[in-house]
mmCIF file of C-alpha atoms in Angstrom:
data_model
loop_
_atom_site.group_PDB
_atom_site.id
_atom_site.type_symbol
_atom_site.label_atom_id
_atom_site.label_comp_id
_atom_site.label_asym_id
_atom_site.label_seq_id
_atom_site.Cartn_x
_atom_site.Cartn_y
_atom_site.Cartn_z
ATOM 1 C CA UNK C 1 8.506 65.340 1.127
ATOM 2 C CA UNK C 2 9.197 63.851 -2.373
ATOM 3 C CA UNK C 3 9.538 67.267 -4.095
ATOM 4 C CA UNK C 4 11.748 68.057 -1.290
ATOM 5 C CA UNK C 5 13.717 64.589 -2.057
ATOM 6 C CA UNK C 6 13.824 65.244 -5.560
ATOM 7 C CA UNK C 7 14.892 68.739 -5.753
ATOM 8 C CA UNK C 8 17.832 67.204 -3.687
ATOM 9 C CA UNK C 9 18.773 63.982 -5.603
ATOM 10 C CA UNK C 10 19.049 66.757 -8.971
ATOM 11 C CA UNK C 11 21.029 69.367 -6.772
ATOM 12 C CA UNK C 12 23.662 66.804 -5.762
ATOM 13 C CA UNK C 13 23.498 65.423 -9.440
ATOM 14 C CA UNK C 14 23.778 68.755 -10.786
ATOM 15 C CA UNK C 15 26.835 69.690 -8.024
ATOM 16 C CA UNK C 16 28.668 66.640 -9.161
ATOM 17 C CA UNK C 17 28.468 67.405 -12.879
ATOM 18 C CA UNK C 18 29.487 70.527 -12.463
ATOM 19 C CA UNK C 19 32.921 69.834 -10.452
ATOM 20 C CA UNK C 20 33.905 66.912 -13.017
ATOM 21 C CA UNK C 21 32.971 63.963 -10.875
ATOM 22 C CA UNK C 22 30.936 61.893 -13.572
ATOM 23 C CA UNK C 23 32.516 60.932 -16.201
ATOM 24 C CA UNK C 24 31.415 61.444 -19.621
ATOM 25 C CA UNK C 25 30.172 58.517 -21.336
ATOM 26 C CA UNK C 26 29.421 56.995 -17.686
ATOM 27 C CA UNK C 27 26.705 54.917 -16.999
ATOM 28 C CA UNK C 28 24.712 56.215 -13.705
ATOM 29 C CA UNK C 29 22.937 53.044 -12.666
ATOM 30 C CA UNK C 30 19.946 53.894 -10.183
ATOM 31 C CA UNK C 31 19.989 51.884 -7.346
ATOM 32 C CA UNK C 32 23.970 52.334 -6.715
ATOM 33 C CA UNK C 33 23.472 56.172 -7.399
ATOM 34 C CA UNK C 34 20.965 56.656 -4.932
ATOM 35 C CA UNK C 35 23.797 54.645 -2.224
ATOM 36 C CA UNK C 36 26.056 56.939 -3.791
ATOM 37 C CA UNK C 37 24.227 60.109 -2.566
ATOM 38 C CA UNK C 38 21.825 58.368 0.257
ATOM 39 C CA UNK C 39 18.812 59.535 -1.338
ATOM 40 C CA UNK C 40 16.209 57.043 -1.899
ATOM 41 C CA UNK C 41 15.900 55.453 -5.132
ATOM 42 C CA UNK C 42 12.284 56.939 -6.301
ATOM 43 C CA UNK C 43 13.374 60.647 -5.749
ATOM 44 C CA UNK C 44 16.446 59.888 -7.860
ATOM 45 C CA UNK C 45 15.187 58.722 -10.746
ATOM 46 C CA UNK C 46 13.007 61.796 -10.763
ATOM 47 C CA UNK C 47 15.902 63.983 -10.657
ATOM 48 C CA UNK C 48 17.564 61.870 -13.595
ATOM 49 C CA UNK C 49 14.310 62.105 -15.592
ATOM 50 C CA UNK C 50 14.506 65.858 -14.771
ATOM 51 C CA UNK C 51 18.231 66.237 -16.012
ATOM 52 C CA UNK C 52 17.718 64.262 -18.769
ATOM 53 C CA UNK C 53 14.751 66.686 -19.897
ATOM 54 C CA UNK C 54 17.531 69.556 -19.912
ATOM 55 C CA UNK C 55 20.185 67.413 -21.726
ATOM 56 C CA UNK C 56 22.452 67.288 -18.742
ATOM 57 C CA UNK C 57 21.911 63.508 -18.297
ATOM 58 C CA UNK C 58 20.633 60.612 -21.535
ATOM 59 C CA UNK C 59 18.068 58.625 -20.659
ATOM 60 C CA UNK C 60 18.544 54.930 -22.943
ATOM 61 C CA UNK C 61 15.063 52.985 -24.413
ATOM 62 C CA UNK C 62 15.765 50.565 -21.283
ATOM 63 C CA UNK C 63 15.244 53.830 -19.051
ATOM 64 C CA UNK C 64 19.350 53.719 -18.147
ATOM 65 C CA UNK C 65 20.903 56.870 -17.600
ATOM 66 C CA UNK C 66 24.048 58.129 -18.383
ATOM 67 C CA UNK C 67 26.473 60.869 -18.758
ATOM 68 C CA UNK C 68 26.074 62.844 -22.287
ATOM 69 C CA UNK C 69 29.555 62.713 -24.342
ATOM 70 C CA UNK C 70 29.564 66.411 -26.390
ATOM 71 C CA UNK C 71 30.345 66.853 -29.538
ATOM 72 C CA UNK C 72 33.190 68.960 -30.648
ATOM 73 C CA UNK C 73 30.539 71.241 -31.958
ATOM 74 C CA UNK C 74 28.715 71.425 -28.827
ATOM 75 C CA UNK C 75 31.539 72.229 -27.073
ATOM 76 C CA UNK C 76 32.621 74.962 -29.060
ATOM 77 C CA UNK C 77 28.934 76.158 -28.714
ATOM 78 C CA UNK C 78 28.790 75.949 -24.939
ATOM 79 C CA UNK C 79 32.278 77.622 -24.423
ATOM 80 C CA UNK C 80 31.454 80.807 -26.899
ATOM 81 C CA UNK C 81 28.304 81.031 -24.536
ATOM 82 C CA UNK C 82 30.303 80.578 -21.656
ATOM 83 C CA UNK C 83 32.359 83.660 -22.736
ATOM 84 C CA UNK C 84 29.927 85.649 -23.476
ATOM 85 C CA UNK C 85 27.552 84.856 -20.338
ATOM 86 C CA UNK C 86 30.267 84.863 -17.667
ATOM 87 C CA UNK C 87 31.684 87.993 -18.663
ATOM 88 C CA UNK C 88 28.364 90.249 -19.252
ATOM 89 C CA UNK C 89 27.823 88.752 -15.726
ATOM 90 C CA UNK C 90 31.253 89.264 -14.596
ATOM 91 C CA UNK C 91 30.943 92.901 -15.627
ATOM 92 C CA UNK C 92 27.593 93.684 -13.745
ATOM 93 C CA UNK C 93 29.614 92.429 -10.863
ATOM 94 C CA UNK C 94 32.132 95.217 -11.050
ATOM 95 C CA UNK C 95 28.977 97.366 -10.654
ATOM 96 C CA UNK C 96 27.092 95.360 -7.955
ATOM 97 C CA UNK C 97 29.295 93.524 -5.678
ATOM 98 C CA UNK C 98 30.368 94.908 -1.858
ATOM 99 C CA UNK C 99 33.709 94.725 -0.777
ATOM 100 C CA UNK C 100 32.917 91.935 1.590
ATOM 101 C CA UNK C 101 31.261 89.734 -1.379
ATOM 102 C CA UNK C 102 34.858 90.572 -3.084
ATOM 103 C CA UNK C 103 36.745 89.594 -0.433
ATOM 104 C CA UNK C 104 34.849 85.995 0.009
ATOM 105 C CA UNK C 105 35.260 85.181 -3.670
ATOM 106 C CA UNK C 106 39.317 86.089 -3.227
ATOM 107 C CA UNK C 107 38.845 83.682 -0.749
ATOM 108 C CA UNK C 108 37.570 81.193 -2.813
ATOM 109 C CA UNK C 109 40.413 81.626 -5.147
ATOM 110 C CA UNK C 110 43.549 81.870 -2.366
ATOM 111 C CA UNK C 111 42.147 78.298 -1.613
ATOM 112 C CA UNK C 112 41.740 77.131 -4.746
ATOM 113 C CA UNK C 113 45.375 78.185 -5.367
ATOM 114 C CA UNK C 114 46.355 76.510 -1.886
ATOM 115 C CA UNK C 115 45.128 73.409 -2.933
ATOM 116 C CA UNK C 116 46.147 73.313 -6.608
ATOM 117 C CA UNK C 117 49.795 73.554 -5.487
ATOM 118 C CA UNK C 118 49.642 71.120 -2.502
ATOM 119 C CA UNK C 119 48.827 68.702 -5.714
ATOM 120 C CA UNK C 120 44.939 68.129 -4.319
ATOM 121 C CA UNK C 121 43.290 68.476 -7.938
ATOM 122 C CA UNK C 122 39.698 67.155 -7.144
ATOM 123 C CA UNK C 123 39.435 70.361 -4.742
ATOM 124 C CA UNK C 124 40.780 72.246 -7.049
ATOM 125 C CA UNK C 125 38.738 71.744 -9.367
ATOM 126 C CA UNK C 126 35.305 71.736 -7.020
ATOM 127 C CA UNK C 127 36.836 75.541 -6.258
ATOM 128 C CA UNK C 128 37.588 76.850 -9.467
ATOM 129 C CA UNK C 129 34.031 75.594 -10.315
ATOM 130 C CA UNK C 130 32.449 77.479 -7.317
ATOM 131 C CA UNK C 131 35.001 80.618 -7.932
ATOM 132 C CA UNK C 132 33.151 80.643 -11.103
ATOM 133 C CA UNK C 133 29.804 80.183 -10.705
ATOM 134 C CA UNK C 134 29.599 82.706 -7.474
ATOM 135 C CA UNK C 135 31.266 85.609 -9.406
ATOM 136 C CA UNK C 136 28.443 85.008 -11.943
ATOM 137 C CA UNK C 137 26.042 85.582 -9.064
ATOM 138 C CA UNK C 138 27.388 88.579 -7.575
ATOM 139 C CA UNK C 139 26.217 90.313 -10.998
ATOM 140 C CA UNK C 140 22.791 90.218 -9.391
ATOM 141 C CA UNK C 141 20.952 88.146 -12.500
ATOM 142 C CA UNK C 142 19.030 85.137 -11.081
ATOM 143 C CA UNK C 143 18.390 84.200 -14.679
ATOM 144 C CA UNK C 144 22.245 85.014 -16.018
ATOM 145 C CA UNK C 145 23.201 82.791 -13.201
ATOM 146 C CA UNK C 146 20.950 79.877 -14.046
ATOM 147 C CA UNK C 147 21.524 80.068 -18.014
ATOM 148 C CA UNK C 148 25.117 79.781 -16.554
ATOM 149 C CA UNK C 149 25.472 77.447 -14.610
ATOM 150 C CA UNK C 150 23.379 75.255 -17.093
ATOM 151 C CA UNK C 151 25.880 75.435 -19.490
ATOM 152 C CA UNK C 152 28.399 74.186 -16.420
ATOM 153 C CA UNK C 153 26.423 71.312 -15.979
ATOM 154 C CA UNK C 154 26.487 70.375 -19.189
ATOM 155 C CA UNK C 155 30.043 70.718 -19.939
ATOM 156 C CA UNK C 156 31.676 69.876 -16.340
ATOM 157 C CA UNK C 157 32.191 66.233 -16.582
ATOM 158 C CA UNK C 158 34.664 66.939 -19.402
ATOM 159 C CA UNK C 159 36.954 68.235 -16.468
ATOM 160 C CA UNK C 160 37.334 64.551 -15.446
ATOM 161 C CA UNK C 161 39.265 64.165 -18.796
ATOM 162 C CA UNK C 162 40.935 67.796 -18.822
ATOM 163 C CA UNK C 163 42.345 67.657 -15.318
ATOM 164 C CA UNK C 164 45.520 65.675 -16.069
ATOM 165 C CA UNK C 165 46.358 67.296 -18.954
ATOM 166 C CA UNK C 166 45.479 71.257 -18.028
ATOM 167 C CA UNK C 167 45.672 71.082 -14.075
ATOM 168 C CA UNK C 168 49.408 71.250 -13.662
ATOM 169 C CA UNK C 169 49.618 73.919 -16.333
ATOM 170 C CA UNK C 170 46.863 76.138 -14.147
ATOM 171 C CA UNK C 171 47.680 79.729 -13.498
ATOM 172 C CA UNK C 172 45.157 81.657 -11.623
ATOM 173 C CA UNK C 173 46.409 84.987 -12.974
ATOM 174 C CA UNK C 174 42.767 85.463 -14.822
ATOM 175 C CA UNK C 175 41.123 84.620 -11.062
ATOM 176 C CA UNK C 176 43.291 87.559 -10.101
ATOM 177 C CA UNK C 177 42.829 90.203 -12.662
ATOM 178 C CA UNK C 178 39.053 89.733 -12.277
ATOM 179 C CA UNK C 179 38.992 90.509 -8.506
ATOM 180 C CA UNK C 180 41.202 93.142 -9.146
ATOM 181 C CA UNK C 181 38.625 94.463 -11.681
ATOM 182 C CA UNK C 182 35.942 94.247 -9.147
ATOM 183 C CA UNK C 183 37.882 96.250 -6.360
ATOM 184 C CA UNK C 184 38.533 99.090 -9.247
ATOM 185 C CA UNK C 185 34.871 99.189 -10.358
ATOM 186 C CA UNK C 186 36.160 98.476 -13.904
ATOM 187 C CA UNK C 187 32.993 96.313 -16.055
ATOM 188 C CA UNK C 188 35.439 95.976 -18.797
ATOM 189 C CA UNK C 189 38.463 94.587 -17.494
ATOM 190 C CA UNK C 190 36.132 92.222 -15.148
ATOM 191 C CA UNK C 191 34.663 91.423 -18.477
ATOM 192 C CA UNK C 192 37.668 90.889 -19.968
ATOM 193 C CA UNK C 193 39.281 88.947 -17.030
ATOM 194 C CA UNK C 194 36.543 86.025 -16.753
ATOM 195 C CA UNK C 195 35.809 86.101 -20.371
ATOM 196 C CA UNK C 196 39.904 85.065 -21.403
ATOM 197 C CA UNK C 197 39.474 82.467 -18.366
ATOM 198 C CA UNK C 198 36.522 80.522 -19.713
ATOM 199 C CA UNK C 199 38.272 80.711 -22.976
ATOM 200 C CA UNK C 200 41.239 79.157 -22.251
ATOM 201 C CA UNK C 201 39.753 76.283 -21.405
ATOM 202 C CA UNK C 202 37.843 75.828 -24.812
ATOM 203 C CA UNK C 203 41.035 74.020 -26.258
ATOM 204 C CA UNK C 204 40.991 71.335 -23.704
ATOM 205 C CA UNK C 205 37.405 70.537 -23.616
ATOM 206 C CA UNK C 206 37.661 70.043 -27.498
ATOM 207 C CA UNK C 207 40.493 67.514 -27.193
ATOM 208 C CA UNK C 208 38.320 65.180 -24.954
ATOM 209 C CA UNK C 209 35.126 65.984 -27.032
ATOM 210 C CA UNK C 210 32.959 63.407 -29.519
ATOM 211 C CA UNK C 211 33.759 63.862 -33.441
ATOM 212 C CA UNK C 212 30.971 66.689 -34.522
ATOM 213 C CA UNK C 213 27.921 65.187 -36.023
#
């Protein structure tokens, strides 16, 4: 029941780092973290001690844990790989995915876009994160899609920064040229399409980023 507990208490931790809801810098104090998420304070700091092991999460000589700030140079490092990951995974999509999996993910993004102008950011932002990380999995790489969504973990709290300063700006024309490149079969465009998405992001997670080392 414990493993069960844990696996949990990292899931939701890994969920909320990904969609920009812990802030970076943020100290993630145990007991009101585990009120926070209603998981049990043991099973918690096993999934912090877990995250911390991957360099989602720092882990202080005191044993406090807290949210990573990234370094300019990490950043630029996570978004090249971000590039490169999401659209060799985009483009085994165009070759994988069924027209039903296409037509959930365009669902994904008509909400997104639904909520994004009825000025609801947070969901916005949960949705592009889940547009993203399920048209990595439609490419049909377990391991693409972990090394993936790794790299979202690490670098999704800097969308608590980015969101007042990109979120009005948002445009979901990439969103739409990918799906479009998955109805046409076309690897290259899909490539293409989620590739100059992650990438236009990169300037914005810099601005919010630590001085490199």
């Amino acid at each position: 029941m414990r493993e069960n507990l844990s696996e949990a208490a990292c899931r939701a931790l890994r969920i909320a780092l990904t969609e920009g809801r812990l802030q970076p810098g943020a100290p993630l104090p145990l007991r009101p973290m585990s009120r926070r998420f209603a998981i049990s304070v043991t099973p918690m700091r096993e999934a912090m001690l877990r995250l911390a092991g991957e360099r989602a999460l720092t882990i202080d000589a005191r044993g406090a844990a807290s949210v990573p700030v990234l370094t300019t140079a990490q950043v630029d490092e996570i978004m090249v790989l971000r590039e490169d990951l999401e659209g060799r995974a985009a483009a085994q999509a165009a070759d994988r995915a069924t027209p039903g999996e296409i037509d959930a993910l365009e669902a994904i993004n008509d909400e997104l876009v639904l909520r994004h102008g009825a000025g609801e950011i947070p969901e916005a932002v949960r949705l592009n994160t889940r547009f993203h990380l399920e048209a990595c999995r439609l490419g049909g790489s377990p391991i693409l899609s972990e090394l993936v969504e790794g790299l979202w973990v690490r670098s999704g709290p800097l969308l608590w920064h980015s969101i007042d300063a990109h979120a009005p700006r948002w445009r979901p024309g990439p969103h739409r040229d990918l799906i479009a490149a998955l109805r046409a079969r076309d690897a290259e465009a899909a490539r293409a399409a989620m590739a100059a998405d992650a990438a236009r992001w990169a300037r914005g997670y810099r601005r919010y980023a630590a001085p490199a080392d």
